[in-house]
PDB file of C-alpha atoms and ligand atoms in Angstrom:
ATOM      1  CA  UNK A   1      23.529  31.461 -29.549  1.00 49.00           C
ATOM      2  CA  UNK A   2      21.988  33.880 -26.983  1.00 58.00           C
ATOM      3  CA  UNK A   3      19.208  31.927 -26.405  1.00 61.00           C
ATOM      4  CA  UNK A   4      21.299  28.732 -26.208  1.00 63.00           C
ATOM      5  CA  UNK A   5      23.085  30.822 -23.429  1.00 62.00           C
ATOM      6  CA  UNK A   6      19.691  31.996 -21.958  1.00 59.00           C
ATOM      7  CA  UNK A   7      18.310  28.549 -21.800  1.00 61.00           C
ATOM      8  CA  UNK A   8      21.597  27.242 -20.366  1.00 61.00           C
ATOM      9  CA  UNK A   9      21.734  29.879 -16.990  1.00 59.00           C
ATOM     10  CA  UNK A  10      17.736  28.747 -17.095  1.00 62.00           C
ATOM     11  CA  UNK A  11      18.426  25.598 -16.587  1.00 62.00           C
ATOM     12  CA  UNK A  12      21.110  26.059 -14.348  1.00 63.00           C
ATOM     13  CA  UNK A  13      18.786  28.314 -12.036  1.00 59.00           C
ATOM     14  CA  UNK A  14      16.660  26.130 -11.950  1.00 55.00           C
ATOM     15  CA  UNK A  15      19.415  23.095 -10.564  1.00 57.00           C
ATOM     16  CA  UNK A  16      20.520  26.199  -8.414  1.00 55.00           C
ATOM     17  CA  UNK A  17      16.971  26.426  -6.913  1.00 51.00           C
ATOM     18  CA  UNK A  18      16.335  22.633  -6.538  1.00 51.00           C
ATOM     19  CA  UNK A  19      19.698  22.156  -4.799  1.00 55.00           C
ATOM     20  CA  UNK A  20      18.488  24.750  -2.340  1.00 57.00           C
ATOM     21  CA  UNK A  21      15.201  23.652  -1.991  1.00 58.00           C
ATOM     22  CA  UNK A  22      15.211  20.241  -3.235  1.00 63.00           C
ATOM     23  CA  UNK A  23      11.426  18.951  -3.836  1.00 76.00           C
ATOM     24  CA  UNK A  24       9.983  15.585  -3.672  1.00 89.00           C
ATOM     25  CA  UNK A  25       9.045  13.180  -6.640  1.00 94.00           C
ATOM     26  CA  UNK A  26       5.519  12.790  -6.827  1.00 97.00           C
ATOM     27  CA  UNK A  27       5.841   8.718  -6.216  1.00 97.00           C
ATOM     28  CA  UNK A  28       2.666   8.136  -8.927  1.00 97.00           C
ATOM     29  CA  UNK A  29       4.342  10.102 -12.040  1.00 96.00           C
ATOM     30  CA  UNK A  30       7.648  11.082 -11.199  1.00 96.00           C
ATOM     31  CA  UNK A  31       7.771  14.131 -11.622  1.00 95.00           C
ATOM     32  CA  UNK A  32       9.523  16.634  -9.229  1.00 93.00           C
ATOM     33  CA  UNK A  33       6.557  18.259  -6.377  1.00 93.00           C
ATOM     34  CA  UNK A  34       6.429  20.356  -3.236  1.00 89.00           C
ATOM     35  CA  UNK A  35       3.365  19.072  -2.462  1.00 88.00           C
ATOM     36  CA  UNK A  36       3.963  16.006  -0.379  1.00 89.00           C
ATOM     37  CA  UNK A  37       4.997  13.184  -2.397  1.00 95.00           C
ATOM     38  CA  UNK A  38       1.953  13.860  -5.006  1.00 96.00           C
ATOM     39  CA  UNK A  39       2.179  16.440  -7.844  1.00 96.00           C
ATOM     40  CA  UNK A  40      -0.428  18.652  -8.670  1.00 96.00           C
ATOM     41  CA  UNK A  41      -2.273  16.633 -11.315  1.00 97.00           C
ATOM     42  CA  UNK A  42      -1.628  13.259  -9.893  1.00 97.00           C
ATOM     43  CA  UNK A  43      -3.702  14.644  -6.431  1.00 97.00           C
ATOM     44  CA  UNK A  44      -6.048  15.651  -8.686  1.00 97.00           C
ATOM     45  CA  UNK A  45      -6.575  12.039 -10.234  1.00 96.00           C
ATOM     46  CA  UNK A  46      -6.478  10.354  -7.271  1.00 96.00           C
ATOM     47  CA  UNK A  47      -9.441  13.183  -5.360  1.00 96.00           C
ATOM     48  CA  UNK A  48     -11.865  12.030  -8.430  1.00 95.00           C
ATOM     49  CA  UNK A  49     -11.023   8.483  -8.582  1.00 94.00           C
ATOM     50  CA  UNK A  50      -9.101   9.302 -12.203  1.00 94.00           C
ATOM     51  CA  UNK A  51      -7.344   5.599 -12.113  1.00 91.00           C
ATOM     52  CA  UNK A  52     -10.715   3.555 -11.251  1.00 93.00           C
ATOM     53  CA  UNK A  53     -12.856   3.665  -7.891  1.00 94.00           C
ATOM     54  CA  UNK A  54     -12.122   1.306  -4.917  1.00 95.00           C
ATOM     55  CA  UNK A  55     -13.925  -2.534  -5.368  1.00 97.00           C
ATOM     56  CA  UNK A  56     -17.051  -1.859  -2.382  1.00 95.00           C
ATOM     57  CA  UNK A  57     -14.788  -4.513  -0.391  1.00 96.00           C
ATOM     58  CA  UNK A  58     -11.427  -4.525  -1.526  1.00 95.00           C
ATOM     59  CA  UNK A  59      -8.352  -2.642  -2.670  1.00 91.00           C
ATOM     60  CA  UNK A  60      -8.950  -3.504  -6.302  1.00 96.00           C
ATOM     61  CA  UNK A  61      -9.846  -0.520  -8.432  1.00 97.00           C
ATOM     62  CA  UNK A  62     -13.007  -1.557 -10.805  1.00 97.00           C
ATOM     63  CA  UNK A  63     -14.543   0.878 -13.617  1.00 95.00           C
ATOM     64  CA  UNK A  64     -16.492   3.770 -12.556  1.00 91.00           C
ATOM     65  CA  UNK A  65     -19.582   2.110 -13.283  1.00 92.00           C
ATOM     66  CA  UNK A  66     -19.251  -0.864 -11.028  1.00 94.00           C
ATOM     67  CA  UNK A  67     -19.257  -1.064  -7.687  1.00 95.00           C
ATOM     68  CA  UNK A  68     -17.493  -4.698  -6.922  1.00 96.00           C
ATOM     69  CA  UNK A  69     -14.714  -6.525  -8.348  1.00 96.00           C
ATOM     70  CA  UNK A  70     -15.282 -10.138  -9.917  1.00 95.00           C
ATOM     71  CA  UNK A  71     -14.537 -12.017  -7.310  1.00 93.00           C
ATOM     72  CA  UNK A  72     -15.813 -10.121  -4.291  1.00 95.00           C
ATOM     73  CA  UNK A  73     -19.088 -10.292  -6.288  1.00 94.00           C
ATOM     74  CA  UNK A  74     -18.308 -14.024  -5.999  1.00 93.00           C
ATOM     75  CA  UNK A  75     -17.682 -14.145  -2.003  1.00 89.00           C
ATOM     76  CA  UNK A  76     -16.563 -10.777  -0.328  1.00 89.00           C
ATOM     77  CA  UNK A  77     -13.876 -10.822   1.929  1.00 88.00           C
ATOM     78  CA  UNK A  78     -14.280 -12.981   4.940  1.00 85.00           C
ATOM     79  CA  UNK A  79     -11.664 -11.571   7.940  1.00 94.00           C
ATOM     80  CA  UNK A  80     -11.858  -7.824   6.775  1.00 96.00           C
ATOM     81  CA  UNK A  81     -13.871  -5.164   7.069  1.00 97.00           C
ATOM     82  CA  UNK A  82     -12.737  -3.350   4.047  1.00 97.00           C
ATOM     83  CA  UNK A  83      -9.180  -2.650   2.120  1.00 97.00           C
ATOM     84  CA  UNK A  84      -8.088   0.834   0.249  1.00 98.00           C
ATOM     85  CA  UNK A  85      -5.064   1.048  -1.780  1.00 98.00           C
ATOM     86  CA  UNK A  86      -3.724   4.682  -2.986  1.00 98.00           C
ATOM     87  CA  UNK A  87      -2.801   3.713  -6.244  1.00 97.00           C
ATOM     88  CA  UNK A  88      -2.573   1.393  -9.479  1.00 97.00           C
ATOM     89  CA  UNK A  89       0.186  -0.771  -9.238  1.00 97.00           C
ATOM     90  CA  UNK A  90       1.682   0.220 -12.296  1.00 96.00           C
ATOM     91  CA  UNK A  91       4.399   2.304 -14.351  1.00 97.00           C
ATOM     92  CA  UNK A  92       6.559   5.126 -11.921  1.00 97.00           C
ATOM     93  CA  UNK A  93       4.792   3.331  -8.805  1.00 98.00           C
ATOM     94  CA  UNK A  94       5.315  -0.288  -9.404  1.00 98.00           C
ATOM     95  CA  UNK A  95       9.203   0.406  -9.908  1.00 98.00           C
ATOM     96  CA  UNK A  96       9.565   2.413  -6.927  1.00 97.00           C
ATOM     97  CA  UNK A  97       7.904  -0.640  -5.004  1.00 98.00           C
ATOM     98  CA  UNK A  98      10.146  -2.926  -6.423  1.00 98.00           C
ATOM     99  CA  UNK A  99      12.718  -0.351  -5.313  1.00 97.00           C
ATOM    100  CA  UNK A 100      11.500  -0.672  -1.789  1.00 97.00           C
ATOM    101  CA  UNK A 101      11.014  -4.536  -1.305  1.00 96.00           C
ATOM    102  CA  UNK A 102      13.947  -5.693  -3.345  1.00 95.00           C
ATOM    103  CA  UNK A 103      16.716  -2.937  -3.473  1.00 96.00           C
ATOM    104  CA  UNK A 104      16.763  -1.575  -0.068  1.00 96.00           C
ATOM    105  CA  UNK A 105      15.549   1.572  -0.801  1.00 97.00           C
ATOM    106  CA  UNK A 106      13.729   2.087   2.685  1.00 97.00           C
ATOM    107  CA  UNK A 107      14.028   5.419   2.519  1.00 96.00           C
ATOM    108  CA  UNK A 108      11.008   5.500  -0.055  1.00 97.00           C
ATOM    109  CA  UNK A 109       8.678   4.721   3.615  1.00 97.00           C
ATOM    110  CA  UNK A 110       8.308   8.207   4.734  1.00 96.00           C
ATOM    111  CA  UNK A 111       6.623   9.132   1.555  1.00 96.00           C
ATOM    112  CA  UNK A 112       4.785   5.882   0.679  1.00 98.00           C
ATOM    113  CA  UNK A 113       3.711   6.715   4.534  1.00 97.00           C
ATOM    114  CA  UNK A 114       2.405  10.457   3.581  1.00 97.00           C
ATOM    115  CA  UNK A 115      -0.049   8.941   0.699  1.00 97.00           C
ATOM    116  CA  UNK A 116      -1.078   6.368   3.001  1.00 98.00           C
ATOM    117  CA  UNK A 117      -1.974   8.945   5.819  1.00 98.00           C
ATOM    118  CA  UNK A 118      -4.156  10.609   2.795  1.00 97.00           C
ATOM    119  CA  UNK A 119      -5.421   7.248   2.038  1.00 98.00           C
ATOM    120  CA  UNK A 120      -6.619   6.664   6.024  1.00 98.00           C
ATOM    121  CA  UNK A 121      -7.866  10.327   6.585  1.00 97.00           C
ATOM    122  CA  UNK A 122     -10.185   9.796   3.149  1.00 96.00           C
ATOM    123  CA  UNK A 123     -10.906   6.444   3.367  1.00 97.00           C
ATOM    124  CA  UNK A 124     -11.553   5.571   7.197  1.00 97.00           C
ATOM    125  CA  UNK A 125     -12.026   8.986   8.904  1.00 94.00           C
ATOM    126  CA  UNK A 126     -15.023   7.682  11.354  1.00 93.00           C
ATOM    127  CA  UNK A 127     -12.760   4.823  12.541  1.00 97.00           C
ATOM    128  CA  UNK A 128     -10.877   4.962  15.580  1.00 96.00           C
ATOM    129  CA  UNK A 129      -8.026   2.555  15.283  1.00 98.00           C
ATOM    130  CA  UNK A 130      -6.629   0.725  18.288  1.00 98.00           C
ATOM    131  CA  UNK A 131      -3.239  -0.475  16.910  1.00 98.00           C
ATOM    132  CA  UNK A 132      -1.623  -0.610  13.403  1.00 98.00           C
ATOM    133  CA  UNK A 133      -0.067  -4.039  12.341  1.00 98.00           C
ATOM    134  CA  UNK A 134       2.277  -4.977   9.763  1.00 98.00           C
ATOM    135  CA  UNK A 135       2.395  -8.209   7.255  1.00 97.00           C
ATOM    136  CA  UNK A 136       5.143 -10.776   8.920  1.00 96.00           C
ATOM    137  CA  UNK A 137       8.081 -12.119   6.761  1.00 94.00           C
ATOM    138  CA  UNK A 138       9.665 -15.028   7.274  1.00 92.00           C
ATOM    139  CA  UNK A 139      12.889 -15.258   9.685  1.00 91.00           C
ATOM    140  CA  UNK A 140      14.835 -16.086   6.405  1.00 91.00           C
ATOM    141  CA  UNK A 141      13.598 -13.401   4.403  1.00 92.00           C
ATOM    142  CA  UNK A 142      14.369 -11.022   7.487  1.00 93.00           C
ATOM    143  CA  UNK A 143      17.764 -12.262   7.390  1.00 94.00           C
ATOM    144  CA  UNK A 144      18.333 -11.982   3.839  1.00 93.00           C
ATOM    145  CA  UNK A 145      16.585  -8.598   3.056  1.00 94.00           C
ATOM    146  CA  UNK A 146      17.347  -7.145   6.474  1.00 96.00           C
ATOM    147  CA  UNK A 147      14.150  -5.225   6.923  1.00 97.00           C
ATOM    148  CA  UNK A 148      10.367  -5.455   6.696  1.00 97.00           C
ATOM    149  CA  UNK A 149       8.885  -3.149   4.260  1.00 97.00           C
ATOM    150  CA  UNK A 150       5.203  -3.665   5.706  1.00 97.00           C
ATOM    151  CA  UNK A 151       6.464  -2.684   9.392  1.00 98.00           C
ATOM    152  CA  UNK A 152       8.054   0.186   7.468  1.00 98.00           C
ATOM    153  CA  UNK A 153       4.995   1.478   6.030  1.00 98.00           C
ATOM    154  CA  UNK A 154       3.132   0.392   9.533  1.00 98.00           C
ATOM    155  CA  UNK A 155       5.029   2.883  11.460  1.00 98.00           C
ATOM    156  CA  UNK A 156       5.129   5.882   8.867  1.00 98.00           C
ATOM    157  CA  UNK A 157       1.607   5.385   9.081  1.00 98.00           C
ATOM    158  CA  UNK A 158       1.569   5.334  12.726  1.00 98.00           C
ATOM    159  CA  UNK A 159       3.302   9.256  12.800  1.00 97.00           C
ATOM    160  CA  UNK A 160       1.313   9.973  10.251  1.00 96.00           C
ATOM    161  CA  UNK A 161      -2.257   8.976  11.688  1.00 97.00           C
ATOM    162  CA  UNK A 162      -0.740   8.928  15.332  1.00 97.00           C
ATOM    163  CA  UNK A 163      -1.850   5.183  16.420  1.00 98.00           C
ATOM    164  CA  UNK A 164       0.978   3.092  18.004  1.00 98.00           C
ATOM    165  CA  UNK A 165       2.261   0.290  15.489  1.00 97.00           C
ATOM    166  CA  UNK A 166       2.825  -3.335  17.220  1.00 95.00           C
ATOM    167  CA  UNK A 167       5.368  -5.502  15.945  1.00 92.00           C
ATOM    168  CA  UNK A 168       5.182  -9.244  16.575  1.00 89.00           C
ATOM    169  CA  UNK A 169       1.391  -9.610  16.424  1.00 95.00           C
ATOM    170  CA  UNK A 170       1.824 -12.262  13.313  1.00 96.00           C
ATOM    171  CA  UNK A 171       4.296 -14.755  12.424  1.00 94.00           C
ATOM    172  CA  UNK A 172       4.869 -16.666   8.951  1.00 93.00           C
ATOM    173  CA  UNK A 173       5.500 -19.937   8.631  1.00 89.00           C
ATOM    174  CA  UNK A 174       8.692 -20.636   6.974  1.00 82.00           C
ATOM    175  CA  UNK A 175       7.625 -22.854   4.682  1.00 75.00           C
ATOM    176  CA  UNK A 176       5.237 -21.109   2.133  1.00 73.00           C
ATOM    177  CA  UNK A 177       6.331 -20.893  -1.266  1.00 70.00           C
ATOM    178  CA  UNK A 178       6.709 -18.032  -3.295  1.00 71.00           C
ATOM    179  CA  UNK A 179       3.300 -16.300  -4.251  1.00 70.00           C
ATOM    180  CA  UNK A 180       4.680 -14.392  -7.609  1.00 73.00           C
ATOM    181  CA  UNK A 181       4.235 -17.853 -10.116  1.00 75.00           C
ATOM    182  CA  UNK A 182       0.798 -18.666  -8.597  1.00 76.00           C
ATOM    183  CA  UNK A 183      -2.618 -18.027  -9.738  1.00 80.00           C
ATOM    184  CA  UNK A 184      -5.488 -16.297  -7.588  1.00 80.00           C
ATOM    185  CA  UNK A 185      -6.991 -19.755  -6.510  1.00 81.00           C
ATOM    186  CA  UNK A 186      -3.331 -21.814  -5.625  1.00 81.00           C
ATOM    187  CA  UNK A 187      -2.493 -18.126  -3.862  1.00 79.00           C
ATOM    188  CA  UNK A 188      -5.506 -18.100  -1.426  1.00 79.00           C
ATOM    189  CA  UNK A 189      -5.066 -21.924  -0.584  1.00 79.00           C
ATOM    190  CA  UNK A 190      -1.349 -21.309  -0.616  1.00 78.00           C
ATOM    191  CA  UNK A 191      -1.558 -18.198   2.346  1.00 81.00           C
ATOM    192  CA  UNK A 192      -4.285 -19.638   4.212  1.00 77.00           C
ATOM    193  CA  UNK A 193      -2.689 -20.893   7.117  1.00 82.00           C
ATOM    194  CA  UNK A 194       0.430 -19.258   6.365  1.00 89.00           C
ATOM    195  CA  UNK A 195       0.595 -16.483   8.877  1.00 93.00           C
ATOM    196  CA  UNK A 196      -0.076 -17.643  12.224  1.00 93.00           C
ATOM    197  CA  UNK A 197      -1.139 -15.765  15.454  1.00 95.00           C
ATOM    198  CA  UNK A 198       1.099 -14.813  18.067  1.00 95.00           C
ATOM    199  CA  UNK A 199       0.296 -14.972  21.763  1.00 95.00           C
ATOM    200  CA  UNK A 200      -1.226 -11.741  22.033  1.00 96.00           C
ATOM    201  CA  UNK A 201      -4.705 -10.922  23.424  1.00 97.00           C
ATOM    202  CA  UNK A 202      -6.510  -8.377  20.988  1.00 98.00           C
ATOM    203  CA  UNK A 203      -9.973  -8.417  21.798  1.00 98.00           C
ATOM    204  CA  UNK A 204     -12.300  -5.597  21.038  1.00 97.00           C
ATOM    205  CA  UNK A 205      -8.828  -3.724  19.238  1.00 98.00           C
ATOM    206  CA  UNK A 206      -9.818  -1.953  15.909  1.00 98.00           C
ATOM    207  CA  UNK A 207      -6.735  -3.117  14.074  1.00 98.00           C
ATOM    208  CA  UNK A 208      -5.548  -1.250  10.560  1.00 98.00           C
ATOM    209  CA  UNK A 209      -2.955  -3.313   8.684  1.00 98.00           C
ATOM    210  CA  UNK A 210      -0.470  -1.864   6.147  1.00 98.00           C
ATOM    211  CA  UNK A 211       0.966  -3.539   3.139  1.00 98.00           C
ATOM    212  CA  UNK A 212       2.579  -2.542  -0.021  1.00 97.00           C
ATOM    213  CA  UNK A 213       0.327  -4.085  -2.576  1.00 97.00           C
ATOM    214  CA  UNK A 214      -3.248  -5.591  -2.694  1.00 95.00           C
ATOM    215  CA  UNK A 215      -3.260  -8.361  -5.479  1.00 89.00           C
ATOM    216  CA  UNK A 216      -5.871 -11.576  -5.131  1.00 88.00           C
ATOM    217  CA  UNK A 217      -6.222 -10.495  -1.039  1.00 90.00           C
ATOM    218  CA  UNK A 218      -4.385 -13.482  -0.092  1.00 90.00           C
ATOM    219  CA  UNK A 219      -2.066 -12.038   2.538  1.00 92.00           C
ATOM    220  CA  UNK A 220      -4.353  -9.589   3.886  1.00 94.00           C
ATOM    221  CA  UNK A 221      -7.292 -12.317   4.107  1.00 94.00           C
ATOM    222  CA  UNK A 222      -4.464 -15.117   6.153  1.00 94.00           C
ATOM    223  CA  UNK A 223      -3.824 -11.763   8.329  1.00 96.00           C
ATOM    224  CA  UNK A 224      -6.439 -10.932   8.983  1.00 96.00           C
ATOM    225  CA  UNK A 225      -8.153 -14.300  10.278  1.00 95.00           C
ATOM    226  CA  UNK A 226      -5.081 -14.684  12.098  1.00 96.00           C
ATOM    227  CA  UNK A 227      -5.773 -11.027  13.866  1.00 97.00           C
ATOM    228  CA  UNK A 228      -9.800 -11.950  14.610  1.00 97.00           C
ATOM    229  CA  UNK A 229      -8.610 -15.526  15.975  1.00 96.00           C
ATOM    230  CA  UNK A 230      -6.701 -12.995  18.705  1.00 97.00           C
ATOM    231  CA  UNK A 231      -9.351 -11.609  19.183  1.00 98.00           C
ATOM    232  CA  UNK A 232      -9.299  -8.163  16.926  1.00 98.00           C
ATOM    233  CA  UNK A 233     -12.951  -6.549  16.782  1.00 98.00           C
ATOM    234  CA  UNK A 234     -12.284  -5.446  13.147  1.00 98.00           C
ATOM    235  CA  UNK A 235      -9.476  -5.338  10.563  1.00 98.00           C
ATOM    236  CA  UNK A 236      -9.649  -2.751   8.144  1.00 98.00           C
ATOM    237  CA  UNK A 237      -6.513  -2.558   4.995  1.00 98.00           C
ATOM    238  CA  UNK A 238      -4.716  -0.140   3.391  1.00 98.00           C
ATOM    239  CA  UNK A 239      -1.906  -0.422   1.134  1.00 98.00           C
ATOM    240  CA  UNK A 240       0.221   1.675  -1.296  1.00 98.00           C
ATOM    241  CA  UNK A 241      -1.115  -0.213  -4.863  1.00 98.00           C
ATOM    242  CA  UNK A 242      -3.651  -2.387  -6.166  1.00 97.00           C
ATOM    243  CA  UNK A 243      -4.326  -4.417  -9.255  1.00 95.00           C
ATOM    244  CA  UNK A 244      -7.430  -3.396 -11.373  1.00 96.00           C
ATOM    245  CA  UNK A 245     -10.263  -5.291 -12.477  1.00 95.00           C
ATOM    246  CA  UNK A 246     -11.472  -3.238 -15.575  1.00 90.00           C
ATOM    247  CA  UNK A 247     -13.549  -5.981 -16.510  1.00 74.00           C
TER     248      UNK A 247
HETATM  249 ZN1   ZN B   1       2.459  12.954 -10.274  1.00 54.23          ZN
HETATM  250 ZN1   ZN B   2     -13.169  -6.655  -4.518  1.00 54.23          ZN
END
């Protein structure tokens, strides 16, 4: 019984404790952190590659032994220099996503926003960006969801990394249909002239564009020939997940 009582005032020290100095949950495993959004053994995973390394071209994670994914060893990208994602879009991560596209949980930005600063300062140190754009949504889905979770991530980036974010660089049309039933192939066609370049002169800019998640490139590829059409000297990606080709 004493140790029932023990364990009890243990456990409520430790609520004690958390309600002072509430941590963050690592946004890979769950799991309650001080460290920034990433817990001690899911930073180490992610410093040695643990979950796959990045596709040569792409945000896709391939195995350790390869250096490109299937299809970039097909064609590599054509309108970007290169895309990173943090993570595999799977388990903890994938649900917190969904959280943050479809349930209004915006608040989940500032610390998708800290992994992505990682992401940058790892993945594109030598680069010195000119601007940091965001994947457009339609008017509609604006309306209906109320926010933009790509701008959202664009300007947590942009404290984190210190590069002004532009809004209304890119528009989409409002008459794409839904990319979640289509395969890789109907996706590409589907996106390719889907996002459309605004009247705004980028030439020479270094532009980094933030997303949520890297799946067949689709969105990131219509971006970015929409961004080098204005003019943009280079488009490098970075986005919070990534599918895997373990092929
Ligand atoms: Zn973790
Ligand atoms: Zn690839």
């Amino acid at each position: 019984m004493a140790e029932g009582f023990f364990t009890l005032l243990k456990e409520y020290g430790k609520a004690a404790v958390e309600l002072l100095f509430p941590g963050e949950t690592c946004l890979i495993c769950g799991k309650t952190t001080n460290q920034g959004y990433l817990c001690k053994s899911c930073a180490d995973k992610w410093e040695n590659f643990a979950w796959g390394r990045p596709c040569d071209y792409c945000g896709v994670f391939v195995r350790q032994e390869h250096s490109q994914c299937r299809w970039c060893q097909i064609e590599p990208p054509l309108y970007i220099e290169r895309a990173r994602a943090f993570g595999v879009y799977q388990g903890y991560l994938r649900d917190r996503l969904l959280a943050f596209k479809y349930e209004g949980q915006t608040s989940l930005a500032k610390g998708f926003g800290v992994l992505l600063t990682k992401l940058v300062v790892r993945e594109f140190a030598g680069i010195s960006f000119d601007l940091i754009s965001s994947v457009p949504v339609t008017e509609k889905t604006m309306a209906k969801r109320g926010y933009n979770q790509s701008l959202l991530l664009a300007q947590a980036v942009s404290s984190g990394i210190g590069v002004p974010w532009a809004d209304h660089l890119l528009a989409k049309r409002a008459d794409v249909v839904s990319q979640t039933t289509l395969g890789r192939e109907a996706r590409i066609a589907n996106m390719r002239d889907a996002i459309v370049p605004l009247d705004v002169d980028l030439t020479g800019k270094r532009i980094l564009l933030v997303d949520d998640i890297f799946t067949t490139g689709a969105t990131a590829y219509a971006c970015g020939k929409a961004l080098k059409q204005m003019g943009a000297a280079g488009v490098w990606v970075i986005t919070v997940a990534a599918g895997t080709d373990f092929q």
